[in-house]
């Protein structure tokens, strides 16, 4: 059972504090990892520091995107600017590719020309501290991104969590170099880090493109909406043509509402007002658009869009009125 969101319908949440948290974390980890690289001369640790630099750029871009997305609608941007978050995720994905390219080139050069590592003990301790900082902030961002349906925070959280995994791999590789004395292992670990970062970037770009192409709401939101519509369906009122999409924090749906032919405009309006209030009470970020139609008019069943969310079971024909 989905737990209703306790925010007031239409209430927006300022997410910029999470972007500032990410910026602070990036500055701290860059400082720590750069120090670890300077002490050890490890290309693996250099690759880790390079990814944290990308984290800082991405966090700044996220702050800008969240600031733009929070602006209200205007005469020029009638639906607001919520999709600015998808551009942030796309920029972060592209920045990941840049970091990966630098890491791969550096790894190849170091594999060809290996060098001994120094001060590994203190260097590894510093990286562990940086990883703990990144891991804690990543969990905060991922939870906030899920709670507020923010692709920007989810992308930033995934990036930081990837950084944690990267650091773990680097720690393992550099530790093995210390144990075995095989210096080229440091370069191999850095190369693996670069490949892993590329995979993360591809995922972020895919999610960003899906949002810009008006991806449908998640299945759990569809279940909340269709449960309400199924419960309200009877011999006199039914629904079809449900479509949904999301734009950052904002969620949108439109549905055809078929009511008795003899209802007055006021009766239909009052019914739709109640329906919209119920849906927004369960999904506060939801904007509901409805199209009122007479239930017995054949034309009411000729405008069902090709792409729509099934509302009723397989035994229900949405192109015919109930009981027909």
Coordinates of N, CA and C in Angstrom, one line a residue, residues 90-283:
X90 N 22.2 15.4 -17.7 CA 22.9 15.2 -19.0 C 24.3 15.7 -18.9
X91 N 24.5 16.9 -18.3 CA 25.8 17.6 -18.2 C 26.7 16.7 -17.3
X92 N 26.1 16.2 -16.2 CA 26.8 15.3 -15.3 C 27.3 14.0 -16.0
X93 N 26.4 13.5 -16.9 CA 26.8 12.3 -17.6 C 28.0 12.6 -18.6
X94 N 27.9 13.8 -19.2 CA 29.0 14.2 -20.2 C 30.3 14.4 -19.4
X95 N 30.2 15.0 -18.2 CA 31.4 15.3 -17.4 C 32.1 14.0 -17.0
X96 N 31.2 13.0 -16.7 CA 31.8 11.7 -16.3 C 32.6 11.1 -17.5
X97 N 32.2 11.3 -18.7 CA 32.9 10.8 -19.9 C 34.3 11.5 -20.0
X98 N 34.3 12.8 -19.7 CA 35.5 13.6 -19.7 C 36.5 13.0 -18.7
X99 N 36.0 12.8 -17.5 CA 36.8 12.3 -16.4 C 37.4 10.9 -16.8
X100 N 36.5 10.1 -17.4 CA 36.9 8.7 -17.8 C 38.0 8.8 -18.8
X101 N 37.9 9.7 -19.8 CA 38.9 9.8 -20.8 C 40.3 10.2 -20.2
X102 N 40.3 11.1 -19.3 CA 41.5 11.5 -18.6 C 42.1 10.4 -17.9
X103 N 41.3 9.6 -17.2 CA 41.8 8.5 -16.4 C 42.4 7.4 -17.3
X104 N 41.7 7.1 -18.4 CA 42.1 6.0 -19.3 C 43.5 6.4 -19.9
X105 N 43.6 7.6 -20.4 CA 44.9 8.0 -21.0 C 46.0 8.0 -20.0
X106 N 45.7 8.5 -18.8 CA 46.8 8.5 -17.7 C 47.1 7.0 -17.3
X107 N 46.2 6.2 -17.3 CA 46.4 4.8 -16.9 C 47.3 4.1 -17.9
X108 N 47.0 4.3 -19.2 CA 47.8 3.7 -20.3 C 49.3 4.2 -20.2
X109 N 49.4 5.5 -20.0 CA 50.8 6.0 -19.9 C 51.5 5.4 -18.7
X110 N 50.9 5.3 -17.6 CA 51.5 4.8 -16.4 C 51.8 3.2 -16.6
X111 N 51.0 2.5 -17.3 CA 51.2 1.1 -17.5 C 52.5 0.9 -18.4
X112 N 52.7 1.8 -19.3 CA 53.9 1.8 -20.2 C 55.1 2.2 -19.4
X113 N 54.9 3.2 -18.6 CA 56.1 3.7 -17.8 C 55.8 3.6 -16.3
X114 N 55.8 2.5 -15.7 CA 55.5 2.3 -14.3 C 56.5 3.1 -13.4
X115 N 56.0 3.5 -12.2 CA 56.9 4.2 -11.3 C 56.5 3.6 -9.9
X116 N 57.5 3.6 -9.0 CA 57.3 3.1 -7.6 C 56.4 4.0 -6.8
X117 N 55.6 3.5 -5.9 CA 54.7 4.3 -5.1 C 55.3 4.5 -3.7
X118 N 54.9 5.6 -3.1 CA 55.5 6.0 -1.8 C 54.3 6.3 -0.8
X119 N 54.7 6.3 0.4 CA 53.8 6.7 1.5 C 52.4 6.1 1.4
X120 N 52.3 4.8 1.0 CA 51.0 4.2 0.8 C 50.1 4.1 2.0
X121 N 50.7 3.9 3.1 CA 49.9 3.8 4.4 C 49.0 5.0 4.6
X122 N 49.6 6.2 4.7 CA 48.9 7.4 5.0 C 48.0 7.8 3.8
X123 N 48.4 7.5 2.6 CA 47.6 7.8 1.4 C 46.3 7.0 1.4
X124 N 46.4 5.7 1.8 CA 45.2 4.9 1.8 C 44.2 5.3 2.9
X125 N 44.8 5.7 4.1 CA 43.9 6.2 5.2 C 43.2 7.4 4.7
X126 N 43.8 8.3 4.0 CA 43.2 9.6 3.6 C 42.0 9.2 2.6
X127 N 42.2 8.3 1.7 CA 41.2 7.9 0.8 C 40.0 7.2 1.5
X128 N 40.3 6.5 2.5 CA 39.2 5.9 3.3 C 38.3 6.9 3.9
X129 N 38.9 8.0 4.5 CA 38.1 9.1 5.1 C 37.3 9.8 4.0
X130 N 37.9 10.0 2.8 CA 37.2 10.7 1.8 C 36.0 9.8 1.3
X131 N 36.2 8.5 1.3 CA 35.1 7.6 0.8 C 34.0 7.6 1.8
X132 N 34.3 7.7 3.1 CA 33.2 7.7 4.1 C 32.4 9.0 4.0
X133 N 33.0 10.1 3.7 CA 32.3 11.4 3.4 C 31.4 11.2 2.2
X134 N 32.0 10.7 1.1 CA 31.2 10.5 -0.1 C 30.0 9.6 0.1
X135 N 30.3 8.5 0.8 CA 29.2 7.5 1.0 C 28.0 8.0 1.8
X136 N 28.3 8.8 2.8 CA 27.3 9.4 3.6 C 26.4 10.4 2.9
X137 N 27.1 11.3 2.1 CA 26.4 12.3 1.3 C 25.6 11.6 0.2
X138 N 26.2 10.5 -0.4 CA 25.5 9.8 -1.5 C 24.1 9.2 -1.0
X139 N 24.1 8.6 0.2 CA 22.9 8.1 0.8 C 21.9 9.2 1.0
X140 N 22.3 10.3 1.5 CA 21.4 11.4 1.7 C 20.8 11.9 0.4
X141 N 21.6 12.0 -0.6 CA 21.1 12.5 -1.9 C 20.1 11.5 -2.6
X142 N 20.5 10.2 -2.5 CA 19.6 9.2 -3.1 C 18.3 9.1 -2.4
X143 N 18.3 9.2 -1.1 CA 17.0 9.2 -0.4 C 16.2 10.4 -0.7
X144 N 16.8 11.6 -0.8 CA 16.1 12.8 -1.1 C 15.6 12.8 -2.5
X145 N 16.4 12.3 -3.4 CA 16.0 12.2 -4.8 C 14.8 11.3 -5.0
X146 N 14.8 10.2 -4.3 CA 13.6 9.3 -4.4 C 12.4 9.9 -3.7
X147 N 12.6 10.5 -2.6 CA 11.4 11.1 -1.9 C 10.8 12.3 -2.6
X148 N 11.6 13.1 -3.3 CA 11.1 14.3 -4.0 C 11.1 14.1 -5.5
X149 N 11.3 12.9 -6.0 CA 11.3 12.7 -7.5 C 12.2 13.6 -8.3
X150 N 13.4 13.8 -7.8 CA 14.4 14.7 -8.4 C 15.5 13.9 -9.1
X151 N 15.5 13.9 -10.4 CA 16.5 13.2 -11.2 C 17.9 13.9 -10.9
X152 N 18.0 15.2 -10.6 CA 19.2 15.8 -10.3 C 19.9 15.2 -9.1
X153 N 19.1 15.1 -8.0 CA 19.7 14.5 -6.8 C 20.0 13.0 -7.0
X154 N 19.1 12.3 -7.7 CA 19.4 10.9 -7.9 C 20.7 10.7 -8.7
X155 N 20.9 11.6 -9.8 CA 22.1 11.5 -10.6 C 23.3 11.8 -9.7
X156 N 23.2 12.9 -8.9 CA 24.4 13.3 -8.1 C 24.7 12.2 -7.1
X157 N 23.6 11.6 -6.5 CA 23.8 10.5 -5.5 C 24.5 9.3 -6.2
X158 N 24.0 8.9 -7.4 CA 24.6 7.8 -8.1 C 26.0 8.0 -8.4
X159 N 26.3 9.3 -8.8 CA 27.7 9.6 -9.1 C 28.6 9.5 -7.9
X160 N 28.2 10.0 -6.8 CA 29.0 9.9 -5.6 C 29.1 8.4 -5.1
X161 N 28.1 7.6 -5.3 CA 28.2 6.2 -4.9 C 29.1 5.5 -5.8
X162 N 29.1 5.9 -7.1 CA 30.1 5.3 -8.0 C 31.5 5.7 -7.6
X163 N 31.7 6.9 -7.1 CA 33.0 7.4 -6.6 C 33.4 6.5 -5.4
X164 N 32.5 6.1 -4.5 CA 32.8 5.3 -3.4 C 33.3 3.9 -3.9
X165 N 32.6 3.4 -4.9 CA 33.0 2.1 -5.5 C 34.4 2.2 -6.1
X166 N 34.5 3.3 -6.8 CA 35.8 3.6 -7.4 C 36.9 3.6 -6.4
X167 N 36.7 4.3 -5.3 CA 37.7 4.4 -4.3 C 38.0 3.0 -3.7
X168 N 37.0 2.2 -3.5 CA 37.2 0.9 -3.0 C 38.1 0.1 -3.9
X169 N 37.9 0.2 -5.2 CA 38.7 -0.5 -6.2 C 40.1 0.0 -6.2
X170 N 40.3 1.3 -6.0 CA 41.6 1.9 -6.0 C 42.4 1.5 -4.7
X171 N 41.7 1.5 -3.6 CA 42.3 1.0 -2.4 C 42.8 -0.4 -2.5
X172 N 41.9 -1.3 -3.1 CA 42.3 -2.7 -3.3 C 43.5 -2.8 -4.2
X173 N 43.5 -2.1 -5.3 CA 44.6 -2.2 -6.2 C 45.9 -1.6 -5.7
X174 N 45.9 -0.5 -5.0 CA 47.1 0.1 -4.5 C 47.6 -0.8 -3.3
X175 N 46.7 -1.3 -2.5 CA 47.1 -2.2 -1.5 C 47.8 -3.5 -2.0
X176 N 47.3 -4.0 -3.1 CA 47.9 -5.1 -3.8 C 49.3 -4.8 -4.3
X177 N 49.4 -3.5 -4.8 CA 50.8 -3.1 -5.3 C 51.7 -3.1 -4.1
X178 N 51.3 -2.7 -2.9 CA 52.2 -2.6 -1.8 C 52.6 -4.1 -1.4
X179 N 51.6 -5.0 -1.5 CA 51.9 -6.4 -1.1 C 52.7 -7.2 -2.1
X180 N 52.5 -6.9 -3.4 CA 53.1 -7.7 -4.5 C 54.3 -7.0 -5.1
X181 N 54.3 -5.7 -5.0 CA 55.4 -4.9 -5.7 C 55.2 -4.8 -7.2
X182 N 54.1 -5.3 -7.7 CA 53.8 -5.2 -9.2 C 53.2 -3.8 -9.5
X183 N 54.0 -2.9 -9.9 CA 53.6 -1.5 -10.1 C 52.6 -1.3 -11.2
X184 N 52.6 -2.1 -12.2 CA 51.6 -1.9 -13.3 C 50.2 -2.2 -12.8
X185 N 50.0 -2.9 -11.7 CA 48.7 -3.1 -11.2 C 48.0 -1.8 -10.9
X186 N 48.7 -0.8 -10.4 CA 48.1 0.5 -10.2 C 47.5 1.0 -11.4
X187 N 48.1 0.9 -12.6 CA 47.6 1.4 -13.8 C 46.4 0.6 -14.3
X188 N 46.4 -0.7 -14.0 CA 45.3 -1.5 -14.4 C 44.0 -1.2 -13.6
X189 N 44.2 -0.9 -12.3 CA 43.1 -0.5 -11.5 C 42.5 0.8 -12.0
X190 N 43.4 1.8 -12.3 CA 42.9 3.0 -12.8 C 42.1 2.9 -14.1
X191 N 42.6 2.0 -15.0 CA 41.9 1.7 -16.3 C 40.5 1.1 -16.0
X192 N 40.4 0.2 -15.0 CA 39.1 -0.4 -14.7 C 38.2 0.7 -14.1
X193 N 38.7 1.6 -13.4 CA 37.9 2.7 -12.8 C 37.4 3.5 -13.9
X194 N 38.2 3.8 -15.0 CA 37.7 4.6 -16.1 C 36.5 3.9 -16.8
X195 N 36.6 2.6 -17.0 CA 35.5 1.9 -17.7 C 34.3 1.9 -16.9
X196 N 34.4 1.7 -15.5 CA 33.2 1.8 -14.6 C 32.6 3.1 -14.7
X197 N 33.3 4.2 -14.8 CA 32.8 5.6 -14.8 C 32.0 5.8 -16.1
X198 N 32.5 5.2 -17.2 CA 31.8 5.3 -18.5 C 30.4 4.7 -18.4
X199 N 30.3 3.5 -17.8 CA 29.1 2.8 -17.7 C 28.1 3.7 -16.9
X200 N 28.6 4.3 -15.8 CA 27.7 5.2 -15.0 C 27.2 6.4 -15.9
X201 N 28.1 7.0 -16.7 CA 27.7 8.1 -17.5 C 26.7 7.7 -18.5
X202 N 26.8 6.5 -19.1 CA 25.7 6.1 -20.1 C 24.4 6.0 -19.4
X203 N 24.4 5.5 -18.2 CA 23.1 5.4 -17.5 C 22.5 6.7 -17.2
X204 N 23.3 7.7 -16.8 CA 22.8 9.0 -16.5 C 22.2 9.7 -17.7
X205 N 22.9 9.5 -18.8 CA 22.4 10.1 -20.1 C 21.1 9.5 -20.5
X206 N 21.0 8.2 -20.3 CA 19.8 7.5 -20.7 C 18.6 8.0 -19.9
X207 N 18.8 8.2 -18.6 CA 17.7 8.7 -17.7 C 17.3 10.1 -18.1
X208 N 18.3 10.9 -18.4 CA 18.0 12.3 -18.8 C 17.2 12.4 -20.1
X209 N 17.6 11.6 -21.1 CA 16.9 11.6 -22.4 C 15.5 11.1 -22.2
X210 N 15.3 10.1 -21.3 CA 13.9 9.5 -21.1 C 13.0 10.6 -20.5
X211 N 13.6 11.4 -19.6 CA 12.8 12.5 -19.0 C 12.5 13.6 -20.0
X212 N 13.4 14.0 -20.9 CA 13.1 15.0 -21.9 C 12.1 14.5 -22.9
X213 N 12.0 13.2 -23.1 CA 11.0 12.6 -24.0 C 9.7 12.3 -23.3
X214 N 9.4 12.9 -22.2 CA 8.2 12.7 -21.4 C 7.9 11.3 -21.0
X215 N 8.8 10.7 -20.3 CA 8.7 9.3 -19.8 C 7.5 9.3 -18.9
X216 N 6.7 8.2 -18.9 CA 5.6 8.0 -18.0 C 6.0 8.0 -16.6
X217 N 5.0 8.2 -15.7 CA 5.2 8.1 -14.2 C 5.6 6.7 -13.9
X218 N 6.2 6.5 -12.7 CA 6.6 5.2 -12.2 C 5.3 4.3 -12.0
X219 N 5.5 3.0 -12.0 CA 4.4 2.1 -11.8 C 3.7 2.3 -10.5
X220 N 4.4 2.7 -9.4 CA 3.8 2.8 -8.2 C 2.8 4.0 -8.2
X221 N 3.1 5.1 -9.0 CA 2.2 6.2 -9.1 C 1.0 5.8 -10.0
X222 N 1.2 5.0 -11.0 CA 0.1 4.5 -11.8 C -0.8 3.7 -11.0
X223 N -0.3 2.9 -10.0 CA -1.2 2.1 -9.2 C -2.0 3.0 -8.3
X224 N -1.5 4.1 -7.8 CA -2.3 5.0 -6.9 C -3.4 5.6 -7.7
X225 N -3.1 6.1 -9.0 CA -4.0 6.7 -9.8 C -5.1 5.8 -10.2
X226 N -4.7 4.6 -10.8 CA -5.7 3.7 -11.3 C -6.6 3.1 -10.2
X227 N -6.1 3.0 -9.0 CA -6.9 2.5 -7.8 C -8.0 3.4 -7.6
X228 N -7.7 4.7 -7.6 CA -8.8 5.7 -7.4 C -9.8 5.7 -8.5
X229 N -9.4 5.6 -9.8 CA -10.3 5.6 -10.9 C -11.1 4.3 -10.9
X230 N -10.5 3.1 -10.6 CA -11.3 1.9 -10.5 C -12.4 1.9 -9.5
X231 N -12.0 2.5 -8.3 CA -13.0 2.6 -7.2 C -14.1 3.5 -7.6
X232 N -13.9 4.5 -8.4 CA -15.0 5.4 -8.7 C -15.8 5.0 -10.0
X233 N -15.3 3.9 -10.6 CA -16.1 3.4 -11.8 C -17.3 2.6 -11.4
X234 N -18.4 3.0 -12.0 CA -19.7 2.2 -11.7 C -20.5 2.2 -13.0
X235 N -21.8 1.9 -12.9 CA -22.6 1.9 -14.1 C -22.9 3.2 -14.7
X236 N -22.6 4.3 -14.0 CA -22.9 5.6 -14.5 C -21.6 6.5 -14.9
X237 N -20.5 6.2 -14.3 CA -19.3 6.9 -14.5 C -18.1 6.0 -14.8
X238 N -17.3 6.3 -15.8 CA -16.2 5.5 -16.1 C -15.0 6.3 -16.6
X239 N -13.9 5.7 -16.9 CA -12.7 6.5 -17.3 C -11.9 5.7 -18.4
X240 N -11.3 6.5 -19.2 CA -10.3 5.8 -20.2 C -9.3 6.9 -20.7
X241 N -8.4 6.4 -21.5 CA -7.4 7.4 -22.1 C -6.4 8.0 -21.1
X242 N -6.1 7.3 -20.0 CA -5.2 7.8 -19.0 C -3.7 7.9 -19.6
X243 N -3.1 9.1 -19.5 CA -1.8 9.3 -19.9 C -1.0 10.0 -18.8
X244 N 0.2 9.8 -18.6 CA 1.0 10.4 -17.5 C 2.4 10.8 -18.1
X245 N 3.0 11.7 -17.4 CA 4.4 12.1 -17.7 C 5.0 12.8 -16.5
X246 N 6.3 12.9 -16.4 CA 6.9 13.6 -15.3 C 7.9 14.6 -15.9
X247 N 8.1 15.7 -15.1 CA 9.1 16.8 -15.4 C 9.7 17.2 -14.1
X248 N 10.9 16.6 -13.8 CA 11.5 16.9 -12.5 C 10.6 16.5 -11.4
X249 N 10.4 17.4 -10.5 CA 9.5 17.0 -9.3 C 8.0 17.0 -9.7
X250 N 7.7 17.6 -10.8 CA 6.3 17.7 -11.2 C 5.8 16.5 -11.9
X251 N 4.5 16.1 -11.6 CA 3.9 14.9 -12.3 C 2.6 15.4 -13.0
X252 N 2.3 14.9 -14.1 CA 1.2 15.3 -14.9 C 0.4 14.0 -15.3
X253 N -1.0 14.2 -15.3 CA -1.8 13.1 -15.9 C -3.0 13.8 -16.6
X254 N -3.5 13.1 -17.6 CA -4.8 13.5 -18.2 C -5.6 12.3 -18.4
X255 N -6.9 12.4 -18.2 CA -7.8 11.2 -18.4 C -9.2 11.7 -18.8
X256 N -9.9 10.9 -19.6 CA -11.2 11.2 -20.0 C -12.2 10.7 -18.9
X257 N -13.1 11.5 -18.5 CA -14.1 11.2 -17.5 C -15.5 11.1 -18.2
X258 N -16.1 10.0 -18.2 CA -17.4 9.7 -18.9 C -18.5 9.7 -17.9
X259 N -19.5 10.6 -18.0 CA -20.5 10.8 -17.0 C -21.9 10.7 -17.7
X260 N -23.0 10.6 -16.9 CA -24.3 10.5 -17.5 C -24.6 11.6 -18.4
X261 N -25.3 11.4 -19.5 CA -25.7 12.4 -20.5 C -26.5 13.5 -19.8
X262 N -27.3 13.2 -18.9 CA -28.2 14.2 -18.3 C -27.6 15.1 -17.3
X263 N -26.4 14.9 -16.9 CA -25.7 15.7 -15.9 C -25.6 17.1 -16.4
X264 N -25.8 18.1 -15.5 CA -25.5 19.5 -15.9 C -24.0 19.8 -15.9
X265 N -23.7 20.9 -16.4 CA -22.3 21.3 -16.4 C -21.8 21.4 -14.9
X266 N -22.6 21.9 -14.0 CA -22.2 22.0 -12.6 C -22.0 20.7 -12.0
X267 N -22.8 19.7 -12.3 CA -22.7 18.4 -11.7 C -21.3 17.7 -12.2
X268 N -21.1 17.9 -13.5 CA -19.8 17.4 -14.0 C -18.6 18.1 -13.4
X269 N -18.7 19.4 -13.3 CA -17.6 20.1 -12.7 C -17.4 19.8 -11.3
X270 N -18.4 19.6 -10.5 CA -18.3 19.3 -9.1 C -17.6 17.9 -8.9
X271 N -18.0 17.0 -9.8 CA -17.5 15.6 -9.8 C -16.0 15.6 -10.0
X272 N -15.6 16.4 -11.1 CA -14.2 16.4 -11.5 C -13.4 17.1 -10.4
X273 N -13.9 18.2 -9.7 CA -13.2 18.8 -8.7 C -12.9 17.9 -7.5
X274 N -13.9 17.0 -7.2 CA -13.7 16.0 -6.1 C -12.6 15.0 -6.5
X275 N -12.7 14.6 -7.8 CA -11.7 13.6 -8.3 C -10.3 14.2 -8.2
X276 N -10.1 15.4 -8.7 CA -8.8 16.0 -8.7 C -8.3 16.2 -7.3
X277 N -9.1 16.6 -6.4 CA -8.7 16.8 -5.0 C -8.2 15.5 -4.4
X278 N -8.9 14.4 -4.7 CA -8.5 13.1 -4.1 C -7.2 12.7 -4.6
X279 N -7.0 12.9 -5.9 CA -5.7 12.5 -6.5 C -4.5 13.3 -6.0
X280 N -4.8 14.6 -5.9 CA -3.7 15.5 -5.4 C -3.4 15.3 -4.0
X281 N -4.4 14.8 -3.2 CA -4.2 14.5 -1.8 C -3.2 13.3 -1.7
X282 N -3.2 12.4 -2.6 CA -2.4 11.2 -2.6 C -1.0 11.5 -3.3
X283 N -1.0 12.3 -4.3 CA 0.2 12.7 -5.0 C 0.3 14.2 -5.1

